[in-house]
Coordinates of C-alpha atoms in Angstrom, one line a residue:
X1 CA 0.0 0.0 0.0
X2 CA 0.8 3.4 -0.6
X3 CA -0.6 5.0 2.5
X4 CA -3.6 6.7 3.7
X5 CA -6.1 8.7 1.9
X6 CA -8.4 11.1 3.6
X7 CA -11.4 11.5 1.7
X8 CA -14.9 13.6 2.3
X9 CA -18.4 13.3 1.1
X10 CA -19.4 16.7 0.2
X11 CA -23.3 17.7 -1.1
X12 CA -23.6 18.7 -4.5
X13 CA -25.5 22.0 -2.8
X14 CA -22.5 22.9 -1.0
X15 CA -20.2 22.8 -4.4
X16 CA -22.4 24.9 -6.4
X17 CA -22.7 27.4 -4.1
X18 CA -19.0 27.2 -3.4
X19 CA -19.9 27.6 0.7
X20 CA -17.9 25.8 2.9
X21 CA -17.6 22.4 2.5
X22 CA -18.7 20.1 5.3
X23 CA -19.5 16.3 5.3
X24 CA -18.6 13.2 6.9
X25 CA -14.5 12.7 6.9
X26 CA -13.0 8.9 6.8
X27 CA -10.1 7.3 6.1
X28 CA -9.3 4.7 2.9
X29 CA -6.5 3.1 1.7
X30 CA -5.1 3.1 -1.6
X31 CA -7.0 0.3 -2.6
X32 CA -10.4 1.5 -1.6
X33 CA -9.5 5.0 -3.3
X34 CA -8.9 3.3 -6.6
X35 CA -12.1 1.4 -6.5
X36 CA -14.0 4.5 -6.2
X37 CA -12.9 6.6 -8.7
X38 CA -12.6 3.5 -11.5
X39 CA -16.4 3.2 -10.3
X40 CA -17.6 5.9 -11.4
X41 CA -16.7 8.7 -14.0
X42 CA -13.8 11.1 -13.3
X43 CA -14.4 15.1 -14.1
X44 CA -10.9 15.6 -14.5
X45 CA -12.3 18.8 -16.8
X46 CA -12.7 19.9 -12.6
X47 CA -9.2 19.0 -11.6
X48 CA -7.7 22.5 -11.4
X49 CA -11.1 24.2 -10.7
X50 CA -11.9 22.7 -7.4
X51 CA -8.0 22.9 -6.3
X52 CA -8.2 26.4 -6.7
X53 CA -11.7 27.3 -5.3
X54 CA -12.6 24.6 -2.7
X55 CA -9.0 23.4 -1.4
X56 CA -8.8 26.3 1.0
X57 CA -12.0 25.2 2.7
X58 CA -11.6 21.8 3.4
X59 CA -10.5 21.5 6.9
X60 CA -8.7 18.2 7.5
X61 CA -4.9 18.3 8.8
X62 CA -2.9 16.3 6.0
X63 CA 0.2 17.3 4.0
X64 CA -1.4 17.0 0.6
X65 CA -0.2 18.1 -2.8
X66 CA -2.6 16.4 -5.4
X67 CA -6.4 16.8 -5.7
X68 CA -8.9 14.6 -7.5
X69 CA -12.6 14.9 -7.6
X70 CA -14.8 12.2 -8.9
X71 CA -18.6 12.4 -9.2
X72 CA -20.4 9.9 -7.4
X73 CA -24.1 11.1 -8.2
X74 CA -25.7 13.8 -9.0
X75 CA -25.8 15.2 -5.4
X76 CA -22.7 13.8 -3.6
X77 CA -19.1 14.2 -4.5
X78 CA -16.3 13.0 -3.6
X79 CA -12.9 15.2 -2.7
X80 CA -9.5 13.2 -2.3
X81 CA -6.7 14.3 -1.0
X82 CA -3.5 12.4 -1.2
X83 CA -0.3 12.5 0.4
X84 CA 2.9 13.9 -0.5
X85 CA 5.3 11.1 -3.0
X86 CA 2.5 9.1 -3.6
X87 CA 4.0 7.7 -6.8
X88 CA 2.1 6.9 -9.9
X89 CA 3.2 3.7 -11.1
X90 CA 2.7 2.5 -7.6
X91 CA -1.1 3.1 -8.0
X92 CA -1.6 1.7 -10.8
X93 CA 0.1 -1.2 -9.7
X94 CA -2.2 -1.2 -6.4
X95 CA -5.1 -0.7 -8.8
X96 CA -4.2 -3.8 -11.1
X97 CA -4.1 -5.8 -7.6
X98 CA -7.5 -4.3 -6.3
X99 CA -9.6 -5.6 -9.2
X100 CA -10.2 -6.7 -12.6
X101 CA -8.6 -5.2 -15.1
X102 CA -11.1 -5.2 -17.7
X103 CA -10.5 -2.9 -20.8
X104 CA -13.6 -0.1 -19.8
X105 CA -11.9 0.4 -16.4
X106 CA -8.1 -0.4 -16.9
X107 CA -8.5 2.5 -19.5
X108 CA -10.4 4.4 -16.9
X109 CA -7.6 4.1 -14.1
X110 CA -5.0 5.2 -16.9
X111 CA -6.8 8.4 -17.3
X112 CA -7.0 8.8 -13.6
X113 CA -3.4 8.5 -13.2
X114 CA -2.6 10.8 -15.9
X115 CA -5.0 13.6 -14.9
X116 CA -3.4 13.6 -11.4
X117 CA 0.5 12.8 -11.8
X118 CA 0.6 14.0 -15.5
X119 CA 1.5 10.7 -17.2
X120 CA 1.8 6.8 -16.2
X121 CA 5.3 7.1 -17.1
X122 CA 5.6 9.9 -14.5
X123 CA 8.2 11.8 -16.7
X124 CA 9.4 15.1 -15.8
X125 CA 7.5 18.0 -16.5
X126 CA 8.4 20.0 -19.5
X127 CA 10.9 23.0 -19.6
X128 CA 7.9 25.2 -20.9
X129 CA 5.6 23.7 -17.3
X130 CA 8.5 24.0 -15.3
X131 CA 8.8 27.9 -16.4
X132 CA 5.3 28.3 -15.5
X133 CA 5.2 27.1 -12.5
X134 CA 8.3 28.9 -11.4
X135 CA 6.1 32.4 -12.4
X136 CA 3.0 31.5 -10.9
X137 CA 1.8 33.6 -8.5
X138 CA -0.8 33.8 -5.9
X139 CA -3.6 35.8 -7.1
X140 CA -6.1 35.6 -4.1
X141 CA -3.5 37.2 -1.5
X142 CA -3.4 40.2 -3.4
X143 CA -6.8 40.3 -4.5
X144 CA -7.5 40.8 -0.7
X145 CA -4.8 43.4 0.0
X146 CA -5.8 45.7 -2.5
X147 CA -9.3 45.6 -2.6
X148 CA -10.9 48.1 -0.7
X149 CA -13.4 48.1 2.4
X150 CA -16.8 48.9 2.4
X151 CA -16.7 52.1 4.3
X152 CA -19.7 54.6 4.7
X153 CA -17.5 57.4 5.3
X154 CA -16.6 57.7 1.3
X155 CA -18.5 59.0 -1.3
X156 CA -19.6 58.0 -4.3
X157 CA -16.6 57.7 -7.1
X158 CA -13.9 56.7 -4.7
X159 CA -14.0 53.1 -5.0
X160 CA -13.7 54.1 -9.1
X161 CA -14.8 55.8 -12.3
X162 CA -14.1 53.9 -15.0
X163 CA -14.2 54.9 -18.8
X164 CA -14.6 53.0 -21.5
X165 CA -13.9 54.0 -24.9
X166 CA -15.5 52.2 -27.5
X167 CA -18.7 51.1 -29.1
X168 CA -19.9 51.7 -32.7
X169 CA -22.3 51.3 -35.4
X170 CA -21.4 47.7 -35.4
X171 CA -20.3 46.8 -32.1
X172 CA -22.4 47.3 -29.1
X173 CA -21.6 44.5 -27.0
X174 CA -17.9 45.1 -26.5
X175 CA -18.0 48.4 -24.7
X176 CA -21.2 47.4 -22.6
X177 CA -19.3 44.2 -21.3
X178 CA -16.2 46.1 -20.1
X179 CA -18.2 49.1 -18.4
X180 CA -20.8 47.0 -16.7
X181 CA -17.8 44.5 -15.4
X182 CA -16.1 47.1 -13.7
X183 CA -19.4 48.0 -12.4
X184 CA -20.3 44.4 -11.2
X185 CA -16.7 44.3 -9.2
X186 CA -17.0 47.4 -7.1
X187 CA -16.1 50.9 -9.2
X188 CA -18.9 53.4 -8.4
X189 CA -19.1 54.5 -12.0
X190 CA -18.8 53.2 -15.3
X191 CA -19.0 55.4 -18.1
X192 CA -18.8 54.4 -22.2
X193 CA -18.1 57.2 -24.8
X194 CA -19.1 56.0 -28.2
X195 CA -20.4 56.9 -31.6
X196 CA -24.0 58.6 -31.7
X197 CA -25.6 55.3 -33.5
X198 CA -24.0 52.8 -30.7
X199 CA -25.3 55.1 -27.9
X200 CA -29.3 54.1 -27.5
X201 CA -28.5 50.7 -28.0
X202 CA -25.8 50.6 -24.9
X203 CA -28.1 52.6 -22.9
X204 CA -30.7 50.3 -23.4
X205 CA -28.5 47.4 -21.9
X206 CA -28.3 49.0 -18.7
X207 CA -29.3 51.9 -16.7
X208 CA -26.4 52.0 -15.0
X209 CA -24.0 53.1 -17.4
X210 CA -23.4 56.7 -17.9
X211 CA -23.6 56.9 -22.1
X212 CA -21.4 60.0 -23.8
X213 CA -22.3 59.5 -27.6
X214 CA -19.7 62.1 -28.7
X215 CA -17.7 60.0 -31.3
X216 CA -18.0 60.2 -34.9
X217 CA -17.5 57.9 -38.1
X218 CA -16.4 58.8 -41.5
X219 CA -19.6 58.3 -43.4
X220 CA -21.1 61.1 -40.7
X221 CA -18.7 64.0 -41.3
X222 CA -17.2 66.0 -44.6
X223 CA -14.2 66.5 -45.1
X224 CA -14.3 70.1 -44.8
X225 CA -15.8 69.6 -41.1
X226 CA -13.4 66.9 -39.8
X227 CA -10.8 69.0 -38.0
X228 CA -13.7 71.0 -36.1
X229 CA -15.4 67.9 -34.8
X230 CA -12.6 66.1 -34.1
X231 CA -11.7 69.4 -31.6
X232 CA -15.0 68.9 -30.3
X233 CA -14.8 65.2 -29.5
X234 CA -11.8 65.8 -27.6
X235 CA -13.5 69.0 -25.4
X236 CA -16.2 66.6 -25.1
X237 CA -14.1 63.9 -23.0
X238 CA -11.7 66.3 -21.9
X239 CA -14.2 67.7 -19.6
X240 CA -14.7 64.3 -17.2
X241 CA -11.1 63.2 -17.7
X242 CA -9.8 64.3 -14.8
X243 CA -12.1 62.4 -13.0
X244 CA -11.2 59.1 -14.5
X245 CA -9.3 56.2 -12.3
X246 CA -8.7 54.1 -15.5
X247 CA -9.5 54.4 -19.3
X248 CA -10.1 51.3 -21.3
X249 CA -9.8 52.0 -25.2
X250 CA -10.9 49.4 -27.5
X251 CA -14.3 47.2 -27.3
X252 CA -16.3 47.7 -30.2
X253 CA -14.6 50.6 -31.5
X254 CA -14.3 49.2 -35.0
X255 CA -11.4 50.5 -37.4
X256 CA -12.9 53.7 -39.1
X257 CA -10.1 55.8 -39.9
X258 CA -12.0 59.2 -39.0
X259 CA -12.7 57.4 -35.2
X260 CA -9.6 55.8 -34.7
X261 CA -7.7 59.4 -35.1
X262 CA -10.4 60.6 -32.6
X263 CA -9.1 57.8 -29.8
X264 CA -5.8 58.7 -30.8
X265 CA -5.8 62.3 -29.3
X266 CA -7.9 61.1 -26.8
X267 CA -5.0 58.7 -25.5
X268 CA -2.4 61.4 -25.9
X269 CA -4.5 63.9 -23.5
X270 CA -4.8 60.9 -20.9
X271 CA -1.5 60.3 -21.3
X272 CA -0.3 63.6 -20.4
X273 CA -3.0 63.7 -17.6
X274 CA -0.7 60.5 -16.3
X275 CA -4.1 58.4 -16.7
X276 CA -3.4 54.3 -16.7
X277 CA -4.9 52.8 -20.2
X278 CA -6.3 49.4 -20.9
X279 CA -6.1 48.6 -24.3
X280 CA -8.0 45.8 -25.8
X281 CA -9.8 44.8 -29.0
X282 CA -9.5 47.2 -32.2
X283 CA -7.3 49.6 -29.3
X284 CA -4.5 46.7 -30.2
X285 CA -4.9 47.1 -33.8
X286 CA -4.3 51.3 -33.3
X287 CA -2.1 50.8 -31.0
X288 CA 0.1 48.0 -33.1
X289 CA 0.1 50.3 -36.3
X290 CA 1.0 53.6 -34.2
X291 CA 2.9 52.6 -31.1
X292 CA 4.1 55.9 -30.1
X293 CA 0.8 55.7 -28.1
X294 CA 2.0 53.9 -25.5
X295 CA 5.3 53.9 -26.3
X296 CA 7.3 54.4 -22.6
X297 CA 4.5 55.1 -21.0
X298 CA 4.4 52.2 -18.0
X299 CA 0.3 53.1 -17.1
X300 CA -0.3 51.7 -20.4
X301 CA -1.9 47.8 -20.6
X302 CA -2.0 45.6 -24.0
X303 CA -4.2 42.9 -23.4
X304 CA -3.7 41.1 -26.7
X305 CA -5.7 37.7 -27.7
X306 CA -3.4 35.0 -29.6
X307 CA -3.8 36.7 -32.9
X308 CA -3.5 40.3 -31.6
X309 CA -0.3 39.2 -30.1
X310 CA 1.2 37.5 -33.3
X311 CA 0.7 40.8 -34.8
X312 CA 2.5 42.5 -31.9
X313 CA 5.6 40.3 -32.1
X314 CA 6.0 40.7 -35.9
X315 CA 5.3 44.2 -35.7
X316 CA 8.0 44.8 -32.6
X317 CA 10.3 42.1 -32.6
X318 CA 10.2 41.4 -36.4
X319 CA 9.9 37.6 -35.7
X320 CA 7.3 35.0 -35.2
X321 CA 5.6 33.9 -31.7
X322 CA 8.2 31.9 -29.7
X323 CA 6.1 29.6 -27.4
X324 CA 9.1 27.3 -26.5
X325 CA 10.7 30.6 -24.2
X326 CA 7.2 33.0 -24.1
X327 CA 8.2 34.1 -20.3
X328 CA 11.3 35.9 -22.1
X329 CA 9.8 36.9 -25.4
X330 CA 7.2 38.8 -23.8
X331 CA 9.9 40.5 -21.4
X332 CA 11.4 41.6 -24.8
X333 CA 8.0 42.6 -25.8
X334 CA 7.3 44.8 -23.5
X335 CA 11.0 46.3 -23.1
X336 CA 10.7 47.0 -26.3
X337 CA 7.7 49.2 -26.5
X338 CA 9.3 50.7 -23.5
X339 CA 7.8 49.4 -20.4
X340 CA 4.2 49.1 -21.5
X341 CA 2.4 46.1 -19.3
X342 CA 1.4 43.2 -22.2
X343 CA -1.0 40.7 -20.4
X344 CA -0.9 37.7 -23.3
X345 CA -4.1 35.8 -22.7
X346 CA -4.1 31.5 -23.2
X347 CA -4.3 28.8 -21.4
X348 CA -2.3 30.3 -18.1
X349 CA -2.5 34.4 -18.8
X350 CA 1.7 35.9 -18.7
X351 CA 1.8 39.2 -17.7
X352 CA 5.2 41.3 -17.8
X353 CA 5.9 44.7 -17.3
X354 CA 9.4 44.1 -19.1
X355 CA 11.2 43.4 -15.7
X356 CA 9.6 40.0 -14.7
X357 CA 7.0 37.4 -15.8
X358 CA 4.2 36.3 -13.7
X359 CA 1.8 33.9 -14.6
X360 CA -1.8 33.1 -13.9
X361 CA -3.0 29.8 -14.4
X362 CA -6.6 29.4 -12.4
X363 CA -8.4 26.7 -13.7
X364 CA -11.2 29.2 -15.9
X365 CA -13.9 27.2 -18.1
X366 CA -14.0 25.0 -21.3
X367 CA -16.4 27.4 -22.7
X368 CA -15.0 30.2 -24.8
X369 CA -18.3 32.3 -25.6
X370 CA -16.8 35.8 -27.3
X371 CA -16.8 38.7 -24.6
X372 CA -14.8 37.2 -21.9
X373 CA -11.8 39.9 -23.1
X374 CA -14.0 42.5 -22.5
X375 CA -15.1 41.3 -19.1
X376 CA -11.3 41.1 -18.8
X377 CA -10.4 44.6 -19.5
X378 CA -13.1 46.1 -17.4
X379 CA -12.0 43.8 -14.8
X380 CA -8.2 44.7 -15.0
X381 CA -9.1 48.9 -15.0
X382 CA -11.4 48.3 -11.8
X383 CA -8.2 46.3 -10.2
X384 CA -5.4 48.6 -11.8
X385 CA -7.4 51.9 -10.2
X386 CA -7.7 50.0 -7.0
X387 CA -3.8 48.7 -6.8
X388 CA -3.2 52.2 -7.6
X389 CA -4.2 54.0 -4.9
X390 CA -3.5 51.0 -2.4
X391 CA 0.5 51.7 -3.3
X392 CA -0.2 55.5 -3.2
X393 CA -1.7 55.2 0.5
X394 CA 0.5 52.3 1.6
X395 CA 3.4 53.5 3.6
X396 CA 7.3 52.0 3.0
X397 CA 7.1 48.6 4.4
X398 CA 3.6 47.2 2.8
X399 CA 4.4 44.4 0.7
X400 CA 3.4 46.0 -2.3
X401 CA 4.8 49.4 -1.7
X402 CA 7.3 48.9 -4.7
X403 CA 5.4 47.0 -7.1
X404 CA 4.0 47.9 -10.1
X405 CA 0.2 48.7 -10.1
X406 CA -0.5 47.9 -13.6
X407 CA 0.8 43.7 -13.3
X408 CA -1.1 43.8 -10.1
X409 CA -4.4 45.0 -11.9
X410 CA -3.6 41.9 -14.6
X411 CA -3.3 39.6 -12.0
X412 CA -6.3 40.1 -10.4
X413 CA -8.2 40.8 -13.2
X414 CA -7.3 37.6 -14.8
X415 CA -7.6 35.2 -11.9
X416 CA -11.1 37.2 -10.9
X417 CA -12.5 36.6 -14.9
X418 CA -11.6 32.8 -14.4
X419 CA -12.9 32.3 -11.2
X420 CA -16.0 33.5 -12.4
X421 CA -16.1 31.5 -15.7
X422 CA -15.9 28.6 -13.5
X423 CA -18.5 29.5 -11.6
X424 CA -20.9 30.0 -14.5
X425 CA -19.7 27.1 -16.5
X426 CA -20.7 25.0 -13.2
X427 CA -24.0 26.6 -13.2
X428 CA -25.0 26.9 -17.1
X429 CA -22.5 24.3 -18.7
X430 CA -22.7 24.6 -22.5
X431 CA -24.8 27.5 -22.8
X432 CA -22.9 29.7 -20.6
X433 CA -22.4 33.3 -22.2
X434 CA -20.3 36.1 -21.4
X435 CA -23.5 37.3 -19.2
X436 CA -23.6 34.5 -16.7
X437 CA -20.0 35.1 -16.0
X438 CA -20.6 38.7 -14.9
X439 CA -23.4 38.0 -13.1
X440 CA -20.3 35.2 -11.2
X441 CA -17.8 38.3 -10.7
X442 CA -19.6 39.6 -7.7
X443 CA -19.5 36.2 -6.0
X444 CA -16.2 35.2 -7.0
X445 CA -14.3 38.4 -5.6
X446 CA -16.9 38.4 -2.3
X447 CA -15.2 34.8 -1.7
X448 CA -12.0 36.0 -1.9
X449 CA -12.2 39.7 -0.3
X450 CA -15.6 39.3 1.9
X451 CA -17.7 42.7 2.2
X452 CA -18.4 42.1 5.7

């Protein structure tokens, strides 16, 4: 035998609403382990999710390294934990011993043993895993330190006011995504300045958003009239930018030439207003075709997708994507557009600031409905604004009195978006859309950082 395994039955009730867990707690050997999970079928889609949101709850006083949850029924599960150097081929070996061997369930205790040790063989991780692993970095911690308490002495727009440029004739979703996010996680106000056709659509979305339809498109102005209303766009949203915590430029502001110079000057005045920027969607393609936007200036975030950062590296570094050594390509990235912060979104989210790579690697959701970037982006402003003013307030020997407020707004704004796909994808499964996950943001960061 292998040694003990402490196991808990935990209702299905308790998982969903990710309370704390309670149930009866026994003990099993290896043998007994192995039984149950080649008795039933493994969710090892859960494997990382319910490490990250449920280990911390789970009371029981063993060194354990290695979680594995297999469903018994609809309304019981079952949560293993298993001791440190429990070895793989050992297992299996226990398993073969146990009972038959059939095809179904010999094939069954393989996939066990590879979604909890990574492989039968138990080879060494990769380089790349290694890497990522030795980046990773614990989201929740600082989530908690730099969010910040409910208190009834401040008034309204201190906990944020967030701006979101974006949102066209075309594109209405985008912006309304990103400003109702940042809403949903805590700022006190959300506003979206768009083009005058997008602007009763958003405002139909949501009451709650404070619409500015002030920008223009091409096929709505002369040429002879272009210079005066661009001047008038920017006194437009020159008036509430000093109020802003965090812009975000780029959900569904489409590619029309007229607009895009529009958000161009806008950026420059926030810029020299010292203003941090979030830059996502069709802001990537501006930004990767003029980067003297951003260009040195370390408030800026570039939250490229996979194909928004191909176009990034050829653009910059003249080359193709390197995944075999990303941790250090991106440090180039961002060195090289002069200490920008680049959070490159995939399976675990990098984030560098051109000094260092951290890595965020929360289990998220198998569902990839479009919007989730946008949830992101509003996410990371609300986060950015409120790491921000933590390090402004914080005196010498806080813990995050020298970091940089724009990787700690991309931490916690990627591990809070994946917490809350989880969430939703355990809810709505297959149908989940980008709505169910912001409806999950308020629950995710409340079990994290509680109000009370």
């Amino acid at each position: 035998m292998v040694g003990p395994i402490i196991y808990t039955k935990l209702s299905h009730r308790h998982i969903q609403s990710n309370r704390k867990l309670s149930g009866t707690v026994g003990v099993a050997d290896t043998a007994k382990f192995v039984n149950l999970c080649v008795s039933y079928p493994l969710f090892a889609l859960y494997l990382r999710q319910f490490q990250n949101l449920y280990l911390a709850s789970v009371k029981l006083c063993v060194s354990q390294t290695l979680l594995c949850l297999c469903c018994v029924s609809r309304d019981c599960c079952l949560l293993m934990l298993m001791k440190d150097g429990m070895n793989s081929r050992l297992l299996l070996d226990c398993a073969k011993s146990c009972i038959l061997a059939s095809s179904p369930v010999f094939r069954r205790q393989q996939f066990l043993i590879r979604c909890v040790e990574g492989s039968i063989d138990h080879q060494p991780l990769s380089r790349d895993m290694q890497v990522r692993r030795s980046i990773e970095v614990d989201p929740e911690n600082l989530i908690r330190a730099i969010t910040p308490a409910l208190d009834p002495t401040r008034h309204k727009g201190q906990a944020g006011n967030i701006a979101v440029i974006g949102g066209c004739r075309e594109y209405t979703g985008a912006p309304y995504f990103a400003a109702i996010s940042a809403l949903k996680l805590g700022a006190d106000l959300s506003h979206v300045f768009c083009t005058k056709d997008a602007a009763p659509v958003i405002k139909s979305y949501s009451p709650e958003l404070i619409v500015h339809p002030v920008l223009e498109e091409s096929y709505n102005v002369g040429e002879e009239n272009k210079r005066s209303i661009s001047n008038k766009v920017l006194a437009e949203v020159d008036k509430w930018m000093e109020r802003f915590d965090c812009l975000v430029v780029g959900p569904g502001l489409g590619r029309d030439p007229f607009l895009l110079d529009c958000v161009s000057e806008l950026m420059r005045h926030a810029r020299q207003s010292n203003i941090p920027i979030v830059i996502d969607g069709d802001g990537l393609f501006l930004v990767t075709n003029n980067l003297d936007l951003v260009r040195g200036y370390p408030l800026a975030v570039l939250t490229p997708n996979v194909n928004e950062y191909k176009r990034l590296v050829q653009k910059v570094l003249n080359s193709e994507v390197n995944n075999v050594d990303a941790p250090q390509e991106l440090i180039s990235l961002a060195k090289q557009i002069g200490g920008v912060t680049i959070l490159r979104k995939g399976n675990s989210d990098l984030i560098s600031d051109g000094n260092s790579v951290q890595a965020v690697s929360v289990y998220g959701s198998p569902r990839r409905c479009g919007g989730q970037g946008d949830i992101l982006s509003g996410s990371v402003a609300v986060f950015l604004s409120w790491a921000r003013k933590h390090i402004l307030a914080a005196d010498s020997k806080s813990n995050l009195s020298n970091k940089n407020p724009t990787v700690l707004g991309c931490i916690a704004g990627s591990a809070i978006l994946r917490k809350a796909a989880t969430l939703a994808f355990l809810k709505k499964k297959r149908s989940t859309v980008t709505g169910d996950i912001i409806e999950c943001l308020g629950q995710s960061l409340e079990d994290i950082s509680p109000a009370s």
